[in-house]
mmCIF file of C-alpha atoms in Angstrom:
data_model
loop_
_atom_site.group_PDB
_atom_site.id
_atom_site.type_symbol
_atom_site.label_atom_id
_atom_site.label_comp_id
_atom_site.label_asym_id
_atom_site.label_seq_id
_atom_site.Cartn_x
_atom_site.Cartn_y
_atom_site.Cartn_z
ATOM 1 C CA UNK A 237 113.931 73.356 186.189
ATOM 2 C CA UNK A 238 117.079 72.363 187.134
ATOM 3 C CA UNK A 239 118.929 69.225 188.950
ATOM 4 C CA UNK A 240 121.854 68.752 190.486
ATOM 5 C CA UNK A 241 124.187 65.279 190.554
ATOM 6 C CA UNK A 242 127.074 65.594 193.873
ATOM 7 C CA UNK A 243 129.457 64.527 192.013
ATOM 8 C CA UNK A 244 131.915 67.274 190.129
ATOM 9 C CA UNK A 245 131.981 66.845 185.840
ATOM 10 C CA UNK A 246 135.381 65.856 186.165
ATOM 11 C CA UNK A 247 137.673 65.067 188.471
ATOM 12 C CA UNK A 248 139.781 67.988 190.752
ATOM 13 C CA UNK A 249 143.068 67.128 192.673
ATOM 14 C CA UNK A 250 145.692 69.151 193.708
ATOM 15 C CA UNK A 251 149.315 67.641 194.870
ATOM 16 C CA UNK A 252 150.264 70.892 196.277
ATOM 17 C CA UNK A 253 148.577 74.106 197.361
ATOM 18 C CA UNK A 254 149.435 76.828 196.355
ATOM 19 C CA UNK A 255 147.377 80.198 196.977
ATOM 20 C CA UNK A 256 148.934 82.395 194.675
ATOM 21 C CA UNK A 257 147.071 80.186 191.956
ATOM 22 C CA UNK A 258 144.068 80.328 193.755
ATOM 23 C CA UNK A 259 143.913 83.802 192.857
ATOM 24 C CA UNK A 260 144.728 82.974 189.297
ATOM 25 C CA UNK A 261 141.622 80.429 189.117
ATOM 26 C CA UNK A 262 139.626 83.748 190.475
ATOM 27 C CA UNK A 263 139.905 85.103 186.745
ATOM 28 C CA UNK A 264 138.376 81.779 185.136
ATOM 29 C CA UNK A 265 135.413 81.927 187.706
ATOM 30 C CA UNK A 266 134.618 85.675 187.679
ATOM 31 C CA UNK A 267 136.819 87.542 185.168
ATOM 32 C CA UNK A 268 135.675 89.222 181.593
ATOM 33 C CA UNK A 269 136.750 85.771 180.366
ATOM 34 C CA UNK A 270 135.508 83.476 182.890
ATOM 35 C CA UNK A 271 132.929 80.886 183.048
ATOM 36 C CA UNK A 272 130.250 82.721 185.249
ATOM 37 C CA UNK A 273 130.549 85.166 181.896
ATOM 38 C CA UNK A 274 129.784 82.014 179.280
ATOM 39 C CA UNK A 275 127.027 80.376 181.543
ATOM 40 C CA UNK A 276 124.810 83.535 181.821
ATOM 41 C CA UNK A 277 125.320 84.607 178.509
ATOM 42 C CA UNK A 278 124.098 81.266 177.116
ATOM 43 C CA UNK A 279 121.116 81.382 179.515
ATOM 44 C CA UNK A 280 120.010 84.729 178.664
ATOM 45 C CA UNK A 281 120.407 84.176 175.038
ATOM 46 C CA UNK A 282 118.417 80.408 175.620
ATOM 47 C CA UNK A 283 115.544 82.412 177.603
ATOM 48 C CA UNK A 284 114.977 84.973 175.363
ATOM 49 C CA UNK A 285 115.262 82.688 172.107
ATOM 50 C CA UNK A 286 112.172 83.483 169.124
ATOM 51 C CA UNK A 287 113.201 80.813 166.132
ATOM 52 C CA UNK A 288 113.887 77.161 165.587
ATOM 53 C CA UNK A 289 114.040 75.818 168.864
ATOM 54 C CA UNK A 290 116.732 73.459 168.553
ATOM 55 C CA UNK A 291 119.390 76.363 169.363
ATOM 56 C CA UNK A 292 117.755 77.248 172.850
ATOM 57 C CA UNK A 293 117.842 74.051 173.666
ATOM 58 C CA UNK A 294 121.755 73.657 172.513
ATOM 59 C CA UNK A 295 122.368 76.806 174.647
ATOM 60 C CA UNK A 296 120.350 75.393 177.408
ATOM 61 C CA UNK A 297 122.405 72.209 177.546
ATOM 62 C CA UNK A 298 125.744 74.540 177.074
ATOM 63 C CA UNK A 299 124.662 76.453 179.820
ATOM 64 C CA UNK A 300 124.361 74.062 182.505
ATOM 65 C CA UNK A 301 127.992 72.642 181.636
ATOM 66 C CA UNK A 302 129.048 75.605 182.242
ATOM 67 C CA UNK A 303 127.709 75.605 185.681
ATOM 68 C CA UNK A 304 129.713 72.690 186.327
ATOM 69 C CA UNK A 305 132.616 74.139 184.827
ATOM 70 C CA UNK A 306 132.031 76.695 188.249
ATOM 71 C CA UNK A 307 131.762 74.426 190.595
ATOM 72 C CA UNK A 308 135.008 72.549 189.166
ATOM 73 C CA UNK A 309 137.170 75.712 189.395
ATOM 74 C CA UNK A 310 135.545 76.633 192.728
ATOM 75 C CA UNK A 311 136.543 73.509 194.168
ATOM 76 C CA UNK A 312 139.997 74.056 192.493
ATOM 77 C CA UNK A 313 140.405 77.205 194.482
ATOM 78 C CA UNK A 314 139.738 75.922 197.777
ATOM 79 C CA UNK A 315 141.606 72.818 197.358
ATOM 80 C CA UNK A 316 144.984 75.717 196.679
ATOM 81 C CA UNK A 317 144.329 77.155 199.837
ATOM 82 C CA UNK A 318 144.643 74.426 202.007
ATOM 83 C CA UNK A 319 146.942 75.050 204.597
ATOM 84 C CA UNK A 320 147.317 78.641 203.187
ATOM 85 C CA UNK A 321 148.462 80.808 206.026
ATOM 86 C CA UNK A 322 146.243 83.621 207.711
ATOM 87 C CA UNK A 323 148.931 85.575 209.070
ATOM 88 C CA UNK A 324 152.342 86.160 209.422
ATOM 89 C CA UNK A 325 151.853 85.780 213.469
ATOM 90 C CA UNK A 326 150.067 81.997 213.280
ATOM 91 C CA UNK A 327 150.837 80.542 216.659
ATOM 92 C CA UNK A 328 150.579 76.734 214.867
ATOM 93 C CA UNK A 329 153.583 77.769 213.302
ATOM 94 C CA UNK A 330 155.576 74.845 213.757
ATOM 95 C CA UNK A 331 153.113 72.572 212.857
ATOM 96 C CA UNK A 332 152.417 74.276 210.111
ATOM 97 C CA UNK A 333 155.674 74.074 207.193
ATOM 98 C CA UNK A 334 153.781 76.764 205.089
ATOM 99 C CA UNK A 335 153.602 78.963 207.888
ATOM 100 C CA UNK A 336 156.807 78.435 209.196
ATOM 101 C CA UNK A 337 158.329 79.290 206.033
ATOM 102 C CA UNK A 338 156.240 82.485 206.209
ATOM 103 C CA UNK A 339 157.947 83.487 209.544
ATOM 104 C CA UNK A 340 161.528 82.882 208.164
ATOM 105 C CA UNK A 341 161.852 82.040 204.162
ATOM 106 C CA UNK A 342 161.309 84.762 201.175
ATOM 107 C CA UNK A 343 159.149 82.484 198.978
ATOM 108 C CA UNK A 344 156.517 82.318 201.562
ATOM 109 C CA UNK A 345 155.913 86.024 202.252
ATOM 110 C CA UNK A 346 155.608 86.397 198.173
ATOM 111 C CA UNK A 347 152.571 83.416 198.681
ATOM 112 C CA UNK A 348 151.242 86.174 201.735
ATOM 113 C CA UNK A 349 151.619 89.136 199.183
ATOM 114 C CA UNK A 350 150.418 87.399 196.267
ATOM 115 C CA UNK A 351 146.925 86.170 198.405
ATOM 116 C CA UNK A 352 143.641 87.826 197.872
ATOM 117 C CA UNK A 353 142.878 89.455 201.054
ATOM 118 C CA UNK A 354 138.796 88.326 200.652
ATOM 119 C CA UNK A 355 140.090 84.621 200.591
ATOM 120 C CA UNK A 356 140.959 85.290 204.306
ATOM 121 C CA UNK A 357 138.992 87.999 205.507
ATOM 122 C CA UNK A 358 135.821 87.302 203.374
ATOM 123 C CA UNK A 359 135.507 83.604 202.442
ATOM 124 C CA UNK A 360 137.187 81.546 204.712
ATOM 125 C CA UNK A 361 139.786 80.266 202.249
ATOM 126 C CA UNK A 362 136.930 79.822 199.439
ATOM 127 C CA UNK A 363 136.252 80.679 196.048
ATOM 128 C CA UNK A 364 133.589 83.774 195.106
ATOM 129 C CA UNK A 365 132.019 85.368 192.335
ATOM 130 C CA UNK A 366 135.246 87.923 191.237
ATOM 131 C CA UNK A 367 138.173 87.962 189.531
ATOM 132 C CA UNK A 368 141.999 87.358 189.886
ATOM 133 C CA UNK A 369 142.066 91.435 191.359
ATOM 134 C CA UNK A 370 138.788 90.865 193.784
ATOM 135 C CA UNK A 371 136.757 92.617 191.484
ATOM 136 C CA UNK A 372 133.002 90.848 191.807
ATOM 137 C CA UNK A 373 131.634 90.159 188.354
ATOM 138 C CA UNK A 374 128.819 92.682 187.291
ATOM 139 C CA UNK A 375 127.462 91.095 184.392
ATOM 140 C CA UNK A 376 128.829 94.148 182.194
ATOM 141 C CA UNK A 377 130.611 91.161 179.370
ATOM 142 C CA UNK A 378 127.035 89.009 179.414
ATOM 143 C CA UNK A 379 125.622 89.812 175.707
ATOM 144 C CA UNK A 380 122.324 88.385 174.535
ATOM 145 C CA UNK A 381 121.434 90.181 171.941
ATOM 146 C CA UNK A 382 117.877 88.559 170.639
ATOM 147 C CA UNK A 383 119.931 88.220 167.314
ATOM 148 C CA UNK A 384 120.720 84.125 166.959
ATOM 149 C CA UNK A 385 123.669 84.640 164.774
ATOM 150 C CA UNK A 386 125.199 88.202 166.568
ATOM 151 C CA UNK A 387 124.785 86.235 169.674
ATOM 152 C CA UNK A 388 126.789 83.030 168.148
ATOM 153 C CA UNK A 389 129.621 85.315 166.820
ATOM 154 C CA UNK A 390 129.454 86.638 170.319
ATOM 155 C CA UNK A 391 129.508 83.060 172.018
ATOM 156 C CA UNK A 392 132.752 81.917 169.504
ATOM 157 C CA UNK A 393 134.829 85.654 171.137
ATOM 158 C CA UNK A 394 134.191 84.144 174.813
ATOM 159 C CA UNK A 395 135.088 80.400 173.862
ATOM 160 C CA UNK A 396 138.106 81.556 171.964
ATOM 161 C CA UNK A 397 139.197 84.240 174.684
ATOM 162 C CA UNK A 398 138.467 81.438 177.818
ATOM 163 C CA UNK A 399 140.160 79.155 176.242
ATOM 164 C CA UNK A 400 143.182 81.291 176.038
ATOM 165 C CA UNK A 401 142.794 81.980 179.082
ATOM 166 C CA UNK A 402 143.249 78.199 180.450
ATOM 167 C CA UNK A 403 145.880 77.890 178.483
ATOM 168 C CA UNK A 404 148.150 80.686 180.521
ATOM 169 C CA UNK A 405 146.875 78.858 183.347
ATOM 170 C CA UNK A 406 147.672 75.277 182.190
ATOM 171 C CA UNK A 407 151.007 77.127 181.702
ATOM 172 C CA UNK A 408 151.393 78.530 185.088
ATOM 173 C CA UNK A 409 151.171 75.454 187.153
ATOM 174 C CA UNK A 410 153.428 72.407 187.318
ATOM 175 C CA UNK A 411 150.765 70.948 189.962
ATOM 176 C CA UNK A 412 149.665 67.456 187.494
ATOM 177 C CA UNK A 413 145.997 67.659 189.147
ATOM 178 C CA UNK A 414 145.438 71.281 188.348
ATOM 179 C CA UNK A 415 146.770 70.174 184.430
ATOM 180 C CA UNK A 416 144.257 67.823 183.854
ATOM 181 C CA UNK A 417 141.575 69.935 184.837
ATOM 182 C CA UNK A 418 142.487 72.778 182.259
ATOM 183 C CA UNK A 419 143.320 70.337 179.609
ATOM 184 C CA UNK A 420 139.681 69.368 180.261
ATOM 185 C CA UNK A 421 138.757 72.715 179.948
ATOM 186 C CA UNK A 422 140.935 73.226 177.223
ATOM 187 C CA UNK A 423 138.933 70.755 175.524
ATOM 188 C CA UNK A 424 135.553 71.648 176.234
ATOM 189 C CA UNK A 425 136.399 75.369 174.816
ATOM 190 C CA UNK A 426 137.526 73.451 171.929
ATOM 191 C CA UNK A 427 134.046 71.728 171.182
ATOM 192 C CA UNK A 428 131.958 75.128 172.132
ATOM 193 C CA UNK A 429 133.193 76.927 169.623
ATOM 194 C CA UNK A 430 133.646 74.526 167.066
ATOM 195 C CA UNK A 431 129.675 74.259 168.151
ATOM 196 C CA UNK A 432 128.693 78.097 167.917
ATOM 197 C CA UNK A 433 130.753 78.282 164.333
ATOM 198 C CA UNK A 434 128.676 74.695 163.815
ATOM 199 C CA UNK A 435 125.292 76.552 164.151
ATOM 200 C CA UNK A 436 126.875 79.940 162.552
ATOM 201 C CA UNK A 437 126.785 77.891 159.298
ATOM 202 C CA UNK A 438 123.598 76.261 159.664
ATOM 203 C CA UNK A 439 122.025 79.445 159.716
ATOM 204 C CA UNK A 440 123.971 80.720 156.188
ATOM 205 C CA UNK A 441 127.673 81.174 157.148
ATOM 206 C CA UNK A 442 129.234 84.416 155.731
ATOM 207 C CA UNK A 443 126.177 84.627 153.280
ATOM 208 C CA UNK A 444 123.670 85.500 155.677
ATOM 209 C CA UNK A 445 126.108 88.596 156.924
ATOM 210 C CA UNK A 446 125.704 91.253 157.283
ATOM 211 C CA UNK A 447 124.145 91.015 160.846
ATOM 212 C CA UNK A 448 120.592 91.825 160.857
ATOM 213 C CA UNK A 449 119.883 90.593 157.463
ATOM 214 C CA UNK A 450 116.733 91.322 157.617
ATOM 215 C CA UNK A 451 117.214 95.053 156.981
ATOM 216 C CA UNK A 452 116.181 96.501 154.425
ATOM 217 C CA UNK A 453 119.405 97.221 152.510
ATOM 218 C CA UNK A 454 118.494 100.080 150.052
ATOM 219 C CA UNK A 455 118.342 102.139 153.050
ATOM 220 C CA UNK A 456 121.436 101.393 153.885
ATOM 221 C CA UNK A 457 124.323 104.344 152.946
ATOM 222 C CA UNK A 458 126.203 101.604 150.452
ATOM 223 C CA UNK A 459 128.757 103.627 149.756
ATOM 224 C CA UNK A 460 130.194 103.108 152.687
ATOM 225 C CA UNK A 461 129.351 99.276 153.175
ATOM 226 C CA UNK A 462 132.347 98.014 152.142
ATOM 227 C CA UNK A 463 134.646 101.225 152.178
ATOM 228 C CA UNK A 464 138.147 100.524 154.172
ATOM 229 C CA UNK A 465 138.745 104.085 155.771
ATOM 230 C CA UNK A 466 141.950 105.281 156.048
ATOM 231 C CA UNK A 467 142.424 108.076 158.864
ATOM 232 C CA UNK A 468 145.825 108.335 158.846
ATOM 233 C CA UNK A 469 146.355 112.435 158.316
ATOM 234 C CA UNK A 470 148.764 111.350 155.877
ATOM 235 C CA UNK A 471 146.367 109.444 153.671
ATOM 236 C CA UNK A 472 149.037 106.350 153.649
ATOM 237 C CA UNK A 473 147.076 103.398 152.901
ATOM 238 C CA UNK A 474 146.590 100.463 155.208
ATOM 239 C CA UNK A 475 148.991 97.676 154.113
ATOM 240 C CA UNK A 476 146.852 95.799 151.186
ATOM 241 C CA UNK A 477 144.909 92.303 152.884
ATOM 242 C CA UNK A 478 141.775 90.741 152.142
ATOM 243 C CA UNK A 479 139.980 93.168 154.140
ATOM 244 C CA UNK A 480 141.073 96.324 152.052
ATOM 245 C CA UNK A 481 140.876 95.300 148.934
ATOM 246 C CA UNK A 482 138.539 92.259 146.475
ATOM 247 C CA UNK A 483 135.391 91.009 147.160
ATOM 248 C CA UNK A 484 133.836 90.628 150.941
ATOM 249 C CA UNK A 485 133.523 87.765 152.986
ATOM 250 C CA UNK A 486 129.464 87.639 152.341
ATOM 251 C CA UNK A 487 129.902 88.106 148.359
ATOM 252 C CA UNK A 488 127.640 91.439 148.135
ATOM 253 C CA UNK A 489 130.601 93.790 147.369
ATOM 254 C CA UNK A 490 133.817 94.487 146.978
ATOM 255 C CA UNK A 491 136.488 96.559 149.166
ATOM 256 C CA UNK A 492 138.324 99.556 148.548
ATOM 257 C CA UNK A 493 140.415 101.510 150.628
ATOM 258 C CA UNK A 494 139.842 105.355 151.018
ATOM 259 C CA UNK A 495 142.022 107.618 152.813
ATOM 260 C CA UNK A 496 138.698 109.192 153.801
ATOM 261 C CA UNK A 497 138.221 113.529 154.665
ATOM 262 C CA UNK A 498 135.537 114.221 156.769
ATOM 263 C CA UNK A 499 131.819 114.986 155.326
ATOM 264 C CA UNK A 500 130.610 116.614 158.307
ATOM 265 C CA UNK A 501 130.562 120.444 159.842
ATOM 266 C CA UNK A 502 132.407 121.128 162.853
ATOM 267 C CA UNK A 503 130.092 121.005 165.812
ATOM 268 C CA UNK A 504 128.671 124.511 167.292
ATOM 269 C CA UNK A 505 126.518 124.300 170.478
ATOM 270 C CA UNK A 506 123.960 126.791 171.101
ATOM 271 C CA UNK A 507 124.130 128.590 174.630
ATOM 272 C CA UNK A 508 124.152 127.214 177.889
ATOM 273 C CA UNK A 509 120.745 127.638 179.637
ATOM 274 C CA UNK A 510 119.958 129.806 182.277
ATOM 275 C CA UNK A 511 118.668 127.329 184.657
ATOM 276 C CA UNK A 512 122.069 124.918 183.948
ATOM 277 C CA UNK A 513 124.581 126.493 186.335
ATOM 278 C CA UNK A 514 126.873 127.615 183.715
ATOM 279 C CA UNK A 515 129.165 130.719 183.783
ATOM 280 C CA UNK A 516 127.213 133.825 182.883
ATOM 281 C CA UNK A 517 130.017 133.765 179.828
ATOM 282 C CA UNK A 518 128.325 130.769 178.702
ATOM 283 C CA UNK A 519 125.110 131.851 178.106
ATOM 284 C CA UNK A 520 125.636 134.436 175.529
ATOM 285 C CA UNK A 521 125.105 133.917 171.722
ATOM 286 C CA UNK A 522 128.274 135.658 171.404
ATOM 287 C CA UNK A 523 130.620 134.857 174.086
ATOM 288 C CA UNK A 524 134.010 136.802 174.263
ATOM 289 C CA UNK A 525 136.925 136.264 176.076
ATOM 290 C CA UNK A 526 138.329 138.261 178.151
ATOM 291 C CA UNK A 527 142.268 138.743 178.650
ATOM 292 C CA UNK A 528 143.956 139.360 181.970
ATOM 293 C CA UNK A 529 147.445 140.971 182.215
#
């Protein structure tokens, strides 16, 4: 059950509109980054928590921030497109300085171009569920894997990657309203993933990897476990690093680096069938080709 307060998590002004950032906020609401990505990732993972409890209820409480965080960046979007004009032709030109720079300035038409279309013709000047391009979120980027710590590891990539992604647009605004807002946001990303890498090493750190670890590992190929492969055809070897060479991050082995031949056969496919609407050619044990001169 959820409830909802009127009031926004944090305060949103904005001293001047400006629609071309609009469409920037777009990525922060619905893109691979964005918060509608975080907030149904941490409810799917909260839902379909098995284990100590106290982590669906972190991701519950996570969760519904990140709602807020929506609402925030929605209202940031319509706030930009205040007085953003709907066509070239508006007959409240004069009254309207954007406009009227539209009909007769350079840096207006660029605002035009730089518009999404849907924030005229679909929303009324109003956020919605896509990114920066108009491409509506499809869930593809939500992962909830059923695995606590795969899912945490998970939840620290979309912190780390949203929060790089309020930094470019802290950076591409001078509007003072619009900067406090991401450097709230800023800091939020801050505390969730110090949070996720909080409950990463409650649950055994790097010496609980590797991810099940409840497999049984004798069954694993070991060989290969900690094997750096090397597929240049050369057989150069990757430029020595922790991750090529001494022991692993979850103190069960050690890495080497292999410039690494292949151990398999080369693929051969039986026939096509009959009933696949192949080429006749296709569907003999023995095809041959047949040259025309």
């Amino acid at each position: 059950m959820y409830y909802f307060d009127k009031r926004l998590q944090y305060p949103v002004e904005v001293a001047s509109p400006d629609p071309i950032f609009a469409r920037q906020l777009q990525q922060a609401i619905g893109g691979v980054e964005g918060e509608i990505r975080v907030c149904l990732q941490y409810f799917f993972q909260a839902w379909g928590a098995r284990g100590p409890a106290k982590y669906r209820d972190v991701l519950l409480n996570t969760a519904t921030e990140e709602i807020s965080h929506i609402e925030m960046l929605a209202t940031a979007v319509a706030l930009n497109l205040e007085d953003a004009p709907a066509t070239l032709q508006e007959s409240a030109a004069t009254a309207n300085p954007i406009v009227g720079a539209v009909l007769g300035g350079e840096r207006p038409r660029h605002i035009v171009e730089g518009m999404l279309h849907r924030h005229i013709l679909s929303t009324g000047m109003a956020a919605f569920p896509a990114n920066c391009d108009g491409v509506p979120f499809d869930c593809s980027h939500v992962y909830a894997s059923g695995n606590i710590a795969a899912d945490m590891y998970a939840n620290v990539a979309a912190e780390s990657t949203g929060r790089t992604l309020a930094v470019r647009l802290f950076n591409a605004t001078a509007d003072e309203g619009m900067q406090r807002m991401l450097s709230y946001l800023i800091a939020r990303d801050t505390m969730h993933q110090q949070q996720w890498l909080a409950v990463i090493e409650e649950l055994g750190g790097t010496a609980a990897l590797p991810i099940p670890n409840s497999f049984d590992r004798t069954k694993e190929a070991q060989e290969f476990a900690y094997m750096f492969m090397g597929t240049e055809r050369n057989g150069t070897p990757v430029p020595p690093g922790a991750y090529s060479e001494g022991p692993s991050p979850d103190g069960k082995g050690s890495f080497e680096f292999r410039a690494f031949e292949p151990l398999g056969q080369e693929p051969v496919l039986g026939p096509a069938r009959p009933d696949s609407a192949a080429q006749a050619e296709q569907m003999s044990e023995a095809p041959t080709t047949n040259s025309i001169i």
